[in-house]
């Protein structure tokens, strides 16, 4: 069944690709009409670009696919709570819904400005929260060792 858990598992696949590349393991997919139209993961190290977050890459890919800068009929699934940059970008895309896995207690948008999302954007938190958090925890543990 194509539900929030299904699509979050797809975002987790992207996060695992990032993990294998030595990128911070955050993955995202954008869904329109129950179909994945964009897949992305963090690429800040690969591209040497601090703005190459999974969400930003996914927004660009989805906009190119649709031929529109607005994603109001789409859902972003992302493994970790978006930062303020990504939440701000989501505002400009007018994305219909954001579903994220684990909270980001240090850099998540809700810690700084919970009103940054577009007023029409629906927000769902905590989908596969533990699986999403575990990948990040593993990544930073491996960096410390």
XYZ file of C-alpha atoms in Angstrom:
145
model
C 0.000 0.000 0.000
C 1.276 3.458 -0.895
C 1.087 5.342 2.403
C 3.338 7.649 4.441
C 5.454 4.713 5.674
C 5.974 3.443 2.115
C 7.179 6.819 0.850
C 9.322 7.449 3.962
C 11.030 4.112 3.303
C 11.799 5.423 -0.192
C 13.315 8.569 1.379
C 15.330 6.300 3.693
C 16.770 4.529 0.624
C 18.055 7.923 -0.526
C 19.482 8.631 2.943
C 21.362 5.316 2.790
C 22.894 6.325 -0.560
C 24.084 9.554 1.080
C 25.499 7.561 4.020
C 27.512 5.352 1.636
C 28.917 8.467 -0.087
C 30.003 10.007 3.238
C 27.248 12.626 3.063
C 25.044 13.407 6.051
C 22.384 10.716 5.534
C 19.220 12.648 4.798
C 16.965 11.548 1.988
C 13.883 12.998 0.358
C 11.247 12.079 -2.184
C 8.484 14.218 -3.633
C 5.197 12.566 -4.498
C 2.448 13.748 -6.824
C -0.723 11.720 -7.403
C 0.729 8.776 -5.450
C 3.791 8.688 -7.738
C 7.388 9.597 -6.841
C 8.412 12.433 -9.161
C 11.717 13.332 -7.446
C 14.333 11.504 -5.363
C 17.279 13.174 -3.695
C 19.781 12.984 -0.867
C 22.267 15.368 0.688
C 25.041 16.256 -1.738
C 26.816 19.077 0.116
C 30.181 17.270 0.120
C 29.916 15.891 -3.428
C 28.979 19.261 -4.924
C 30.947 21.365 -2.413
C 27.722 23.351 -1.953
C 26.262 24.096 1.472
C 22.804 24.518 -0.074
C 22.726 21.027 -1.642
C 20.418 19.588 1.018
C 18.159 16.659 0.099
C 15.049 18.858 0.120
C 16.582 21.545 -2.101
C 17.736 18.942 -4.632
C 14.267 17.338 -4.566
C 12.480 20.696 -5.068
C 14.581 21.409 -8.168
C 14.029 17.922 -9.553
C 10.254 17.996 -8.942
C 9.905 21.473 -10.459
C 11.803 20.336 -13.548
C 9.604 17.236 -13.814
C 6.376 19.230 -13.524
C 7.565 22.240 -15.499
C 6.371 24.457 -12.645
C 7.968 26.195 -9.695
C 4.897 25.452 -7.562
C 4.474 22.098 -5.867
C 1.112 22.737 -4.193
C -0.282 19.316 -5.172
C 2.827 17.482 -3.962
C 4.102 15.937 -0.739
C 7.713 16.109 0.430
C 8.874 13.093 2.439
C 12.160 13.756 4.212
C 13.936 11.639 6.821
C 14.899 14.539 9.123
C 13.063 17.748 9.999
C 13.962 20.425 7.436
C 16.315 23.239 8.416
C 15.180 26.860 8.079
C 16.682 27.145 4.569
C 14.749 24.122 3.328
C 11.572 25.124 5.168
C 11.878 28.597 3.633
C 12.323 27.088 0.168
C 9.279 24.893 0.782
C 7.315 28.097 1.452
C 8.218 29.426 -1.996
C 7.280 26.121 -3.681
C 3.914 26.255 -1.853
C 4.274 22.499 -1.281
C 1.008 20.898 -0.215
C 2.364 18.670 2.526
C 5.607 17.891 4.325
C 6.074 14.569 6.092
C 9.274 14.096 8.064
C 10.758 11.337 10.161
C 12.962 12.450 13.051
C 13.126 15.867 14.698
C 16.320 17.892 14.366
C 16.809 19.345 17.837
C 19.760 21.501 16.739
C 18.872 22.861 13.300
C 15.233 21.976 12.651
C 13.043 24.857 11.471
C 10.525 24.401 14.309
C 13.197 25.327 16.894
C 13.766 28.682 15.183
C 10.528 29.607 13.413
C 7.587 27.218 13.270
C 5.651 29.761 11.147
C 8.097 29.592 8.211
C 6.055 27.031 6.237
C 3.441 28.186 3.729
C 0.062 28.626 5.507
C -1.506 25.957 3.256
C 1.264 23.385 3.839
C 0.132 20.456 5.959
C 2.804 19.054 8.311
C 3.111 15.485 9.592
C 5.975 14.561 11.936
C 7.441 11.352 13.289
C 6.827 8.888 10.423
C 9.368 6.047 10.912
C 11.040 8.389 13.389
C 13.328 5.769 14.970
C 14.585 4.373 11.642
C 15.288 7.897 10.396
C 17.105 8.923 13.583
C 19.165 5.720 13.727
C 20.868 6.419 10.395
C 21.981 9.889 11.528
C 23.151 8.541 14.889
C 25.207 5.801 13.134
C 26.708 8.343 10.754
C 27.949 10.719 13.452
C 29.147 7.830 15.639
C 31.284 6.596 12.723
C 32.691 10.131 12.239
C 33.701 10.342 15.898
C 35.522 6.969 15.886
